[in-house]
PDB file of C-alpha atoms in Angstrom:
ATOM      1  CA  MET A 184       0.000   0.000   0.000  1.00 41.00           C
ATOM      2  CA  SER A 185       3.000   2.298   0.249  1.00 41.00           C
ATOM      3  CA  ASN A 186       3.253   2.595  -3.547  1.00 43.00           C
ATOM      4  CA  LEU A 187       0.018   4.510  -4.084  1.00 41.00           C
ATOM      5  CA  SER A 188       1.757   7.772  -4.962  1.00 41.00           C
ATOM      6  CA  LEU A 189       1.329   8.792  -8.584  1.00 40.00           C
ATOM      7  CA  PRO A 190       4.445   9.586 -10.631  1.00 41.00           C
ATOM      8  CA  PHE A 191       3.922  12.755 -12.625  1.00 39.00           C
ATOM      9  CA  ALA A 192       4.830  12.901 -16.283  1.00 39.00           C
ATOM     10  CA  PRO A 193       4.573  16.014 -18.496  1.00 43.00           C
ATOM     11  CA  LEU A 194       1.309  16.138 -20.443  1.00 46.00           C
ATOM     12  CA  LEU A 195       1.471  16.094 -24.231  1.00 51.00           C
ATOM     13  CA  SER A 196       0.576  19.499 -25.649  1.00 63.00           C
ATOM     14  CA  PRO A 197      -1.875  19.266 -28.585  1.00 70.00           C
ATOM     15  CA  THR A 198      -0.902  22.779 -29.664  1.00 73.00           C
ATOM     16  CA  LYS A 199       2.753  21.774 -30.029  1.00 75.00           C
ATOM     17  CA  ALA A 200       1.699  18.711 -32.021  1.00 77.00           C
ATOM     18  CA  ARG A 201      -0.324  20.927 -34.393  1.00 81.00           C
ATOM     19  CA  ARG A 202       2.602  23.334 -34.775  1.00 81.00           C
ATOM     20  CA  ASP A 203       4.987  20.491 -35.561  1.00 81.00           C
ATOM     21  CA  ALA A 204       2.569  19.073 -38.159  1.00 85.00           C
ATOM     22  CA  ALA A 205       2.106  22.497 -39.799  1.00 86.00           C
ATOM     23  CA  GLU A 206       5.875  23.073 -39.868  1.00 86.00           C
ATOM     24  CA  ALA A 207       6.415  19.651 -41.451  1.00 89.00           C
ATOM     25  CA  ARG A 208       3.858  20.486 -44.193  1.00 89.00           C
ATOM     26  CA  ASP A 209       5.582  23.850 -44.828  1.00 88.00           C
ATOM     27  CA  TRP A 210       8.988  22.193 -45.162  1.00 90.00           C
ATOM     28  CA  ALA A 211       7.552  19.594 -47.548  1.00 90.00           C
ATOM     29  CA  TYR A 212       6.069  22.389 -49.707  1.00 89.00           C
ATOM     30  CA  VAL A 213       9.338  24.380 -49.690  1.00 87.00           C
ATOM     31  CA  SER A 214      11.429  21.287 -50.488  1.00 88.00           C
ATOM     32  CA  SER A 215       9.163  20.445 -53.440  1.00 88.00           C
ATOM     33  CA  TRP A 216       9.350  24.020 -54.747  1.00 85.00           C
ATOM     34  CA  LEU A 217      13.161  24.145 -54.439  1.00 86.00           C
ATOM     35  CA  ALA A 218      13.535  20.757 -56.145  1.00 87.00           C
ATOM     36  CA  LYS A 219      11.415  22.017 -59.052  1.00 85.00           C
ATOM     37  CA  LYS A 220      13.461  25.216 -59.370  1.00 82.00           C
ATOM     38  CA  TYR A 221      16.874  23.521 -59.218  1.00 84.00           C
ATOM     39  CA  SER A 222      15.950  20.503 -61.364  1.00 84.00           C
ATOM     40  CA  PRO A 223      17.862  18.585 -62.691  1.00 85.00           C
ATOM     41  CA  HIS A 224      20.551  19.742 -60.215  1.00 85.00           C
ATOM     42  CA  PRO A 225      20.337  18.928 -56.492  1.00 86.00           C
ATOM     43  CA  VAL A 226      19.166  21.583 -54.039  1.00 84.00           C
ATOM     44  CA  PRO A 227      22.120  23.243 -52.243  1.00 83.00           C
ATOM     45  CA  LYS A 228      22.441  22.506 -48.541  1.00 83.00           C
ATOM     46  CA  PHE A 229      21.262  25.187 -46.108  1.00 81.00           C
ATOM     47  CA  GLU A 230      20.455  25.554 -42.419  1.00 82.00           C
ATOM     48  CA  ARG A 231      16.889  24.552 -41.592  1.00 84.00           C
ATOM     49  CA  ASN A 232      15.395  26.832 -38.953  1.00 85.00           C
ATOM     50  CA  GLY A 233      12.262  28.877 -38.431  1.00 83.00           C
ATOM     51  CA  GLU A 234      13.667  32.073 -39.966  1.00 83.00           C
ATOM     52  CA  THR A 235      14.822  30.235 -43.105  1.00 84.00           C
ATOM     53  CA  LEU A 236      11.425  28.548 -43.443  1.00 85.00           C
ATOM     54  CA  ARG A 237       9.528  31.856 -43.211  1.00 86.00           C
ATOM     55  CA  THR A 238      11.818  33.494 -45.794  1.00 85.00           C
ATOM     56  CA  LEU A 239      11.497  30.585 -48.230  1.00 85.00           C
ATOM     57  CA  LEU A 240       7.697  30.490 -47.852  1.00 87.00           C
ATOM     58  CA  GLU A 241       7.468  34.198 -48.649  1.00 85.00           C
ATOM     59  CA  LEU A 242       9.848  33.829 -51.611  1.00 84.00           C
ATOM     60  CA  ALA A 243       7.906  30.841 -52.961  1.00 85.00           C
ATOM     61  CA  ALA A 244       4.599  32.720 -52.702  1.00 85.00           C
ATOM     62  CA  VAL A 245       5.949  35.773 -54.567  1.00 83.00           C
ATOM     63  CA  ASN A 246       7.672  33.606 -57.191  1.00 83.00           C
ATOM     64  CA  GLU A 247       4.584  31.534 -57.921  1.00 82.00           C
ATOM     65  CA  ALA A 248       2.434  34.674 -58.157  1.00 81.00           C
ATOM     66  CA  ALA A 249       4.866  36.138 -60.713  1.00 81.00           C
ATOM     67  CA  ASP A 250       4.846  32.863 -62.670  1.00 81.00           C
ATOM     68  CA  ARG A 251       1.041  32.878 -62.791  1.00 82.00           C
ATOM     69  CA  GLU A 252       0.976  36.490 -63.993  1.00 80.00           C
ATOM     70  CA  ALA A 253       3.566  35.808 -66.714  1.00 80.00           C
ATOM     71  CA  ASP A 254       1.615  32.753 -67.818  1.00 81.00           C
ATOM     72  CA  LEU A 255      -1.603  34.791 -68.072  1.00 81.00           C
ATOM     73  CA  VAL A 256       0.130  37.482 -70.164  1.00 79.00           C
ATOM     74  CA  HIS A 257       1.624  34.852 -72.468  1.00 80.00           C
ATOM     75  CA  LYS A 258      -1.741  33.148 -72.955  1.00 82.00           C
ATOM     76  CA  ALA A 259      -3.429  36.490 -73.683  1.00 78.00           C
ATOM     77  CA  GLU A 260      -0.821  37.345 -76.332  1.00 76.00           C
ATOM     78  CA  GLU A 261      -1.209  33.937 -77.971  1.00 80.00           C
ATOM     79  CA  GLU A 262      -4.995  34.261 -77.983  1.00 79.00           C
ATOM     80  CA  GLU A 263      -4.851  37.707 -79.568  1.00 72.00           C
ATOM     81  CA  LEU A 264      -2.400  36.495 -82.202  1.00 73.00           C
ATOM     82  CA  ARG A 265      -4.650  33.545 -83.080  1.00 76.00           C
ATOM     83  CA  THR A 266      -7.639  35.891 -83.356  1.00 73.00           C
ATOM     84  CA  TYR A 267      -5.940  38.111 -85.921  1.00 64.00           C
ATOM     85  CA  GLU A 268      -4.600  35.129 -87.819  1.00 67.00           C
ATOM     86  CA  ASN A 269      -8.120  33.690 -88.050  1.00 69.00           C
ATOM     87  CA  ILE A 270      -9.462  37.023 -89.260  1.00 63.00           C
ATOM     88  CA  PHE A 271      -6.791  37.217 -91.929  1.00 60.00           C
ATOM     89  CA  GLN A 272      -7.228  33.592 -93.042  1.00 62.00           C
ATOM     90  CA  THR A 273     -11.033  33.783 -93.327  1.00 57.00           C
ATOM     91  CA  ARG A 274     -11.125  37.115 -95.132  1.00 53.00           C
ATOM     92  CA  GLU A 275     -12.123  36.669 -98.807  1.00 51.00           C
ATOM     93  CA  GLY A 276     -12.123  39.212-101.643  1.00 50.00           C
ATOM     94  CA  PRO A 277      -9.737  41.298-103.728  1.00 54.00           C
ATOM     95  CA  HIS A 278      -7.500  42.165-100.772  1.00 59.00           C
ATOM     96  CA  ARG A 279      -6.614  38.527-100.252  1.00 62.00           C
ATOM     97  CA  ASP A 280      -5.851  38.135-103.965  1.00 66.00           C
ATOM     98  CA  VAL A 281      -3.655  41.224-103.857  1.00 64.00           C
ATOM     99  CA  VAL A 282      -1.773  39.893-100.826  1.00 63.00           C
ATOM    100  CA  GLU A 283      -1.246  36.499-102.457  1.00 67.00           C
ATOM    101  CA  ALA A 284      -0.081  38.130-105.688  1.00 68.00           C
ATOM    102  CA  LEU A 285       2.211  40.420-103.714  1.00 67.00           C
ATOM    103  CA  GLU A 286       3.695  37.520-101.749  1.00 65.00           C
ATOM    104  CA  GLY A 287       4.232  35.588-104.984  1.00 68.00           C
ATOM    105  CA  GLY A 288       6.155  38.459-106.555  1.00 68.00           C
ATOM    106  CA  LEU A 289       8.439  39.143-103.586  1.00 68.00           C
ATOM    107  CA  ASP A 290      11.854  37.669-103.058  1.00 74.00           C
ATOM    108  CA  GLU A 291      12.943  36.116 -99.750  1.00 76.00           C
ATOM    109  CA  ARG A 292      13.985  39.438 -98.250  1.00 78.00           C
ATOM    110  CA  GLY A 293      10.743  41.128 -99.278  1.00 73.00           C
ATOM    111  CA  SER A 294       8.641  38.229 -97.945  1.00 71.00           C
ATOM    112  CA  LYS A 295      10.433  38.447 -94.614  1.00 77.00           C
ATOM    113  CA  ALA A 296       9.861  42.211 -94.445  1.00 76.00           C
ATOM    114  CA  LEU A 297       6.150  41.748 -95.243  1.00 70.00           C
ATOM    115  CA  HIS A 298       5.854  38.999 -92.618  1.00 75.00           C
ATOM    116  CA  ASP A 299       7.587  41.173 -90.023  1.00 76.00           C
ATOM    117  CA  LEU A 300       5.276  44.083 -90.846  1.00 74.00           C
ATOM    118  CA  ALA A 301       2.182  41.878 -90.518  1.00 74.00           C
ATOM    119  CA  GLU A 302       3.453  40.354 -87.272  1.00 76.00           C
ATOM    120  CA  ALA A 303       4.171  43.819 -85.851  1.00 75.00           C
ATOM    121  CA  SER A 304       0.659  44.924 -86.805  1.00 73.00           C
ATOM    122  CA  VAL A 305      -0.860  41.895 -85.052  1.00 71.00           C
ATOM    123  CA  ILE A 306       1.258  42.346 -81.929  1.00 73.00           C
ATOM    124  CA  LEU A 307       0.359  46.043 -81.762  1.00 71.00           C
ATOM    125  CA  GLY A 308      -3.335  45.133 -82.045  1.00 68.00           C
ATOM    126  CA  THR A 309      -4.084  47.115 -85.204  1.00 68.00           C
ATOM    127  CA  LEU A 310      -4.883  46.017 -88.755  1.00 65.00           C
ATOM    128  CA  SER A 311      -3.367  49.185 -90.196  1.00 66.00           C
ATOM    129  CA  THR A 312       0.244  49.254 -91.407  1.00 68.00           C
ATOM    130  CA  ASP A 313       0.352  53.037 -91.511  1.00 73.00           C
ATOM    131  CA  PRO A 314       3.582  54.159 -89.761  1.00 75.00           C
ATOM    132  CA  VAL A 315       1.768  56.947 -87.913  1.00 77.00           C
ATOM    133  CA  MET A 316      -0.917  54.570 -86.610  1.00 77.00           C
ATOM    134  CA  MET A 317       1.660  51.960 -85.646  1.00 75.00           C
ATOM    135  CA  GLY A 318       3.796  54.575 -83.875  1.00 77.00           C
ATOM    136  CA  LYS A 319       0.749  55.809 -81.980  1.00 79.00           C
ATOM    137  CA  ARG A 320      -0.094  52.240 -81.013  1.00 76.00           C
ATOM    138  CA  ILE A 321       3.491  51.674 -79.804  1.00 78.00           C
ATOM    139  CA  MET A 322       3.180  54.722 -77.544  1.00 82.00           C
ATOM    140  CA  GLU A 323      -0.158  53.472 -76.231  1.00 80.00           C
ATOM    141  CA  LEU A 324       1.309  50.037 -75.539  1.00 77.00           C
ATOM    142  CA  SER A 325       4.267  51.624 -73.751  1.00 80.00           C
ATOM    143  CA  HIS A 326       1.855  53.556 -71.562  1.00 80.00           C
ATOM    144  CA  GLU A 327      -0.230  50.428 -70.913  1.00 78.00           C
ATOM    145  CA  LYS A 328       2.914  48.457 -70.082  1.00 80.00           C
ATOM    146  CA  PHE A 329       3.993  51.133 -67.608  1.00 83.00           C
ATOM    147  CA  GLU A 330       0.568  51.082 -65.939  1.00 83.00           C
ATOM    148  CA  MET A 331       0.584  47.284 -65.801  1.00 82.00           C
ATOM    149  CA  ASN A 332       4.060  47.298 -64.257  1.00 83.00           C
ATOM    150  CA  GLU A 333       2.870  49.791 -61.663  1.00 84.00           C
ATOM    151  CA  GLN A 334      -0.171  47.654 -60.894  1.00 81.00           C
ATOM    152  CA  LEU A 335       2.031  44.574 -60.683  1.00 81.00           C
ATOM    153  CA  ARG A 336       4.390  46.375 -58.305  1.00 83.00           C
ATOM    154  CA  ARG A 337       1.474  47.435 -56.092  1.00 82.00           C
ATOM    155  CA  VAL A 338       0.106  43.883 -56.131  1.00 79.00           C
ATOM    156  CA  ASN A 339       3.517  42.484 -55.178  1.00 80.00           C
ATOM    157  CA  ASP A 340       3.850  45.046 -52.377  1.00 81.00           C
ATOM    158  CA  LEU A 341       0.377  44.184 -51.141  1.00 76.00           C
ATOM    159  CA  GLN A 342       1.139  40.483 -51.320  1.00 76.00           C
ATOM    160  CA  SER A 343       4.372  40.928 -49.372  1.00 79.00           C
ATOM    161  CA  GLN A 344       2.517  42.963 -46.768  1.00 79.00           C
ATOM    162  CA  LEU A 345      -0.163  40.288 -46.473  1.00 74.00           C
ATOM    163  CA  VAL A 346       2.506  37.599 -46.076  1.00 77.00           C
ATOM    164  CA  ARG A 347       4.148  39.609 -43.295  1.00 80.00           C
ATOM    165  CA  GLU A 348       0.813  40.208 -41.563  1.00 76.00           C
ATOM    166  CA  MET A 349      -0.095  36.521 -41.834  1.00 76.00           C
ATOM    167  CA  GLU A 350       3.264  35.558 -40.332  1.00 79.00           C
ATOM    168  CA  SER A 351       2.758  38.055 -37.512  1.00 78.00           C
ATOM    169  CA  MET A 352      -0.742  36.690 -36.861  1.00 76.00           C
ATOM    170  CA  ARG A 353       0.604  33.134 -36.881  1.00 77.00           C
ATOM    171  CA  LEU A 354       3.249  34.027 -34.301  1.00 80.00           C
ATOM    172  CA  ASP A 355       0.639  35.769 -32.133  1.00 75.00           C
ATOM    173  CA  LEU A 356      -1.632  32.716 -32.360  1.00 75.00           C
ATOM    174  CA  GLU A 357       1.220  30.386 -31.398  1.00 76.00           C
ATOM    175  CA  ASN A 358       2.038  32.627 -28.435  1.00 74.00           C
ATOM    176  CA  ILE A 359      -1.596  32.622 -27.249  1.00 73.00           C
ATOM    177  CA  GLU A 360      -1.913  28.850 -27.647  1.00 71.00           C
ATOM    178  CA  SER A 361       1.366  28.359 -25.775  1.00 71.00           C
ATOM    179  CA  GLN A 362       0.116  30.495 -22.884  1.00 69.00           C
ATOM    180  CA  VAL A 363      -3.164  28.541 -22.753  1.00 65.00           C
ATOM    181  CA  ASP A 364      -1.240  25.256 -22.681  1.00 65.00           C
ATOM    182  CA  GLU A 365       1.021  26.504 -19.879  1.00 66.00           C
ATOM    183  CA  VAL A 366      -1.963  27.549 -17.740  1.00 62.00           C
ATOM    184  CA  ALA A 367      -3.773  24.256 -18.365  1.00 62.00           C
ATOM    185  CA  GLN A 368      -0.661  22.195 -17.623  1.00 66.00           C
ATOM    186  CA  GLU A 369       0.074  24.140 -14.419  1.00 67.00           C
ATOM    187  CA  ASP A 370      -3.502  23.592 -13.195  1.00 68.00           C
ATOM    188  CA  MET A 371      -3.270  19.877 -13.995  1.00 70.00           C
ATOM    189  CA  GLU A 372       0.045  19.598 -12.128  1.00 72.00           C
ATOM    190  CA  GLN A 373      -1.504  21.160  -9.021  1.00 77.00           C
ATOM    191  CA  ARG A 374      -4.499  18.816  -9.123  1.00 74.00           C
ATOM    192  CA  THR A 375      -2.276  15.774  -9.619  1.00 75.00           C
ATOM    193  CA  ALA A 376      -0.049  16.786  -6.691  1.00 76.00           C
ATOM    194  CA  GLN A 377      -3.117  17.263  -4.472  1.00 78.00           C
ATOM    195  CA  LEU A 378      -4.392  13.824  -5.455  1.00 75.00           C
ATOM    196  CA  ASN A 379      -0.998  12.294  -4.630  1.00 76.00           C
ATOM    197  CA  ARG A 380      -1.027  13.875  -1.157  1.00 80.00           C
ATOM    198  CA  GLU A 381      -4.560  12.646  -0.420  1.00 78.00           C
ATOM    199  CA  THR A 382      -3.673   9.147  -1.597  1.00 77.00           C
ATOM    200  CA  LYS A 383      -0.600   9.010   0.655  1.00 78.00           C
ATOM    201  CA  GLN A 384      -2.631  10.163   3.667  1.00 78.00           C
ATOM    202  CA  PHE A 385      -5.318   7.588   2.994  1.00 73.00           C
ATOM    203  CA  SER A 386      -2.716   4.815   2.615  1.00 76.00           C
ATOM    204  CA  THR A 387      -1.049   5.758   5.931  1.00 79.00           C
ATOM    205  CA  LYS A 388      -4.343   5.776   7.843  1.00 76.00           C
ATOM    206  CA  LEU A 389      -5.390   2.456   6.359  1.00 76.00           C
ATOM    207  CA  GLU A 390      -2.136   0.815   7.433  1.00 79.00           C
ATOM    208  CA  GLN A 391      -2.633   2.180  10.959  1.00 76.00           C
ATOM    209  CA  TYR A 392      -6.136   0.697  11.135  1.00 71.00           C
ATOM    210  CA  ILE A 393      -4.876  -2.691   9.954  1.00 76.00           C
ATOM    211  CA  GLU A 394      -2.177  -2.654  12.650  1.00 76.00           C
ATOM    212  CA  ARG A 395      -4.769  -1.801  15.338  1.00 73.00           C
ATOM    213  CA  ILE A 396      -7.003  -4.666  14.255  1.00 70.00           C
ATOM    214  CA  ALA A 397      -4.056  -7.075  14.355  1.00 68.00           C
ATOM    215  CA  SER A 398      -3.116  -5.932  17.895  1.00 66.00           C
ATOM    216  CA  LEU A 399      -6.711  -6.301  19.125  1.00 62.00           C
ATOM    217  CA  GLU A 400      -6.862  -9.828  17.747  1.00 57.00           C
ATOM    218  CA  LYS A 401      -3.511 -10.726  19.370  1.00 58.00           C
ATOM    219  CA  PHE A 402      -4.429  -9.603  22.921  1.00 54.00           C
ATOM    220  CA  ALA A 403      -8.190 -10.306  22.946  1.00 48.00           C
ATOM    221  CA  ILE A 404      -9.674 -13.066  25.211  1.00 48.00           C
ATOM    222  CA  VAL A 405     -11.216 -15.957  23.357  1.00 46.00           C
ATOM    223  CA  SER A 406     -14.940 -15.261  23.494  1.00 48.00           C
ATOM    224  CA  PRO A 407     -17.874 -14.824  21.104  1.00 47.00           C
ATOM    225  CA  SER A 408     -16.672 -11.226  20.473  1.00 58.00           C
ATOM    226  CA  ILE A 409     -13.629 -12.613  18.593  1.00 64.00           C
ATOM    227  CA  ALA A 410     -15.941 -13.740  15.807  1.00 66.00           C
ATOM    228  CA  GLU A 411     -17.252 -10.220  15.533  1.00 68.00           C
ATOM    229  CA  VAL A 412     -13.698  -8.890  15.368  1.00 66.00           C
ATOM    230  CA  ARG A 413     -12.898 -11.357  12.596  1.00 73.00           C
ATOM    231  CA  GLU A 414     -16.013 -10.293  10.756  1.00 76.00           C
ATOM    232  CA  GLN A 415     -14.905  -6.681  11.041  1.00 73.00           C
ATOM    233  CA  GLU A 416     -11.439  -7.738   9.798  1.00 75.00           C
ATOM    234  CA  GLN A 417     -13.014  -9.348   6.745  1.00 80.00           C
ATOM    235  CA  ARG A 418     -14.852  -6.134   6.077  1.00 78.00           C
ATOM    236  CA  VAL A 419     -11.615  -4.191   6.373  1.00 76.00           C
ATOM    237  CA  LYS A 420      -9.944  -6.610   3.950  1.00 79.00           C
ATOM    238  CA  LYS A 421     -12.786  -6.062   1.517  1.00 80.00           C
ATOM    239  CA  GLY A 422     -12.228  -2.362   1.961  1.00 76.00           C
ATOM    240  CA  GLN A 423      -8.529  -2.927   1.296  1.00 78.00           C
ATOM    241  CA  ALA A 424      -9.401  -4.752  -1.919  1.00 80.00           C
ATOM    242  CA  ARG A 425     -11.556  -1.826  -2.960  1.00 79.00           C
ATOM    243  CA  VAL A 426      -8.683   0.513  -2.123  1.00 75.00           C
ATOM    244  CA  LYS A 427      -6.416  -1.519  -4.421  1.00 77.00           C
ATOM    245  CA  ALA A 428      -9.028  -1.214  -7.154  1.00 74.00           C
ATOM    246  CA  LEU A 429      -9.079   2.518  -6.492  1.00 71.00           C
ATOM    247  CA  ASP A 430      -5.285   2.499  -6.685  1.00 71.00           C
ATOM    248  CA  ARG A 431      -5.485   1.029 -10.180  1.00 72.00           C
ATOM    249  CA  LYS A 432      -8.028   3.670 -11.172  1.00 68.00           C
ATOM    250  CA  ILE A 433      -5.831   6.418  -9.734  1.00 66.00           C
ATOM    251  CA  ALA A 434      -2.934   5.090 -11.806  1.00 67.00           C
ATOM    252  CA  GLU A 435      -5.050   5.814 -14.851  1.00 63.00           C
ATOM    253  CA  PHE A 436      -4.794   9.509 -13.966  1.00 59.00           C
ATOM    254  CA  HIS A 437      -1.244   9.306 -15.287  1.00 61.00           C
ATOM    255  CA  GLY A 438      -2.789   9.352 -18.751  1.00 60.00           C
ATOM    256  CA  LEU A 439      -5.365  12.098 -18.160  1.00 62.00           C
ATOM    257  CA  PRO A 440      -6.818  13.418 -21.439  1.00 62.00           C
ATOM    258  CA  PRO A 441      -5.229  16.651 -22.717  1.00 63.00           C
ATOM    259  CA  ASP A 442      -8.627  18.373 -22.726  1.00 68.00           C
ATOM    260  CA  LEU A 443      -8.905  20.278 -19.420  1.00 68.00           C
ATOM    261  CA  GLU A 444     -12.696  19.968 -19.055  1.00 74.00           C
ATOM    262  CA  ILE A 445     -12.655  16.194 -19.576  1.00 73.00           C
ATOM    263  CA  ALA A 446      -9.766  15.895 -17.104  1.00 71.00           C
ATOM    264  CA  LYS A 447     -11.759  17.879 -14.507  1.00 73.00           C
ATOM    265  CA  MET A 448     -14.750  15.552 -14.901  1.00 78.00           C
ATOM    266  CA  GLU A 449     -12.522  12.486 -14.489  1.00 73.00           C
ATOM    267  CA  TYR A 450     -10.879  13.972 -11.399  1.00 73.00           C
ATOM    268  CA  LYS A 451     -14.240  14.809  -9.761  1.00 79.00           C
ATOM    269  CA  ARG A 452     -15.510  11.287 -10.392  1.00 79.00           C
ATOM    270  CA  ALA A 453     -12.422   9.729  -8.774  1.00 74.00           C
ATOM    271  CA  GLN A 454     -12.597  12.182  -5.880  1.00 79.00           C
ATOM    272  CA  GLY A 455     -16.223  11.188  -5.224  1.00 82.00           C
ATOM    273  CA  GLU A 456     -15.274   7.508  -5.083  1.00 81.00           C
ATOM    274  CA  LEU A 457     -12.419   8.285  -2.685  1.00 80.00           C
ATOM    275  CA  GLN A 458     -14.701  10.236  -0.349  1.00 84.00           C
ATOM    276  CA  GLY A 459     -17.242   7.402  -0.380  1.00 83.00           C
ATOM    277  CA  LEU A 460     -14.583   4.850   0.566  1.00 83.00           C
ATOM    278  CA  THR A 461     -13.274   7.138   3.308  1.00 84.00           C
ATOM    279  CA  ARG A 462     -16.742   7.431   4.863  1.00 85.00           C
ATOM    280  CA  ARG A 463     -17.228   3.667   4.614  1.00 81.00           C
ATOM    281  CA  ARG A 464     -13.873   3.059   6.299  1.00 80.00           C
ATOM    282  CA  ASP A 465     -14.727   5.419   9.164  1.00 79.00           C
ATOM    283  CA  GLU A 466     -18.100   3.723   9.667  1.00 80.00           C
ATOM    284  CA  LEU A 467     -16.475   0.283   9.810  1.00 78.00           C
ATOM    285  CA  PHE A 468     -13.882   1.415  12.309  1.00 74.00           C
ATOM    286  CA  GLU A 469     -16.452   3.163  14.531  1.00 76.00           C
ATOM    287  CA  GLY A 470     -18.634   0.050  14.488  1.00 72.00           C
ATOM    288  CA  MET A 471     -15.652  -2.118  15.416  1.00 70.00           C
ATOM    289  CA  VAL A 472     -14.667   0.151  18.341  1.00 66.00           C
ATOM    290  CA  GLU A 473     -18.241   0.323  19.680  1.00 66.00           C
ATOM    291  CA  SER A 474     -18.532  -3.472  19.634  1.00 60.00           C
TER     292      SER A 474
END
């Protein structure tokens, strides 16, 4: 009965487990992105820490956003080029005959110049080959390109700001969760220590009662009252068996659930059983003394 004290072991923090899982997913994403960028060469070795991970995540986000924007621009240019090519190919009439006759009468250098002129007209988004119109369109495109670059810069700045704010919010959330875990773990440690003290006290008192019963049996005169003492001893032994069962249940507190509310409910249930056994023990001892 002297081994009823509960050894305390640190409780597993669910918040830390979630952080570790999220960090593992982030490293897997970063490793995949780096392998794709350095392929077919191996990724250079670098120190893996929290600061490096945050920097690589931000860099990967900005890089992928730029890749998506470049892909959209490329697709738009291809679509516009196909549109003008379809218009030119489906157009019937004297202009087509003139173009075919002109192409047939040009040498290689002239054909290349005509093709370059047509391609420039398509890229500029105008069907006219007038130098003034094409020059005007070039100026318009330059202005549009400048505006798009400015918009892209503002989007990149906004994205970088959002990444920084998200990282700051993530750190704040981790700090709050860590504080909650510390408070919950401290409360659980106090309750476990209190339960250990109560268990030790109960074990000491029970051993004292058993010793008293043994001394009464040793020095008692053989009479009908001995049978009553033996009966009381049997009851005490039954109580001892119940205490051992309680000891096994108390040992289960070593694996209390991480959830604080569930742990409180489990503790109150065990405390109620302990109080019931204590009252039963006192009643048995008082009945034995009175007899």
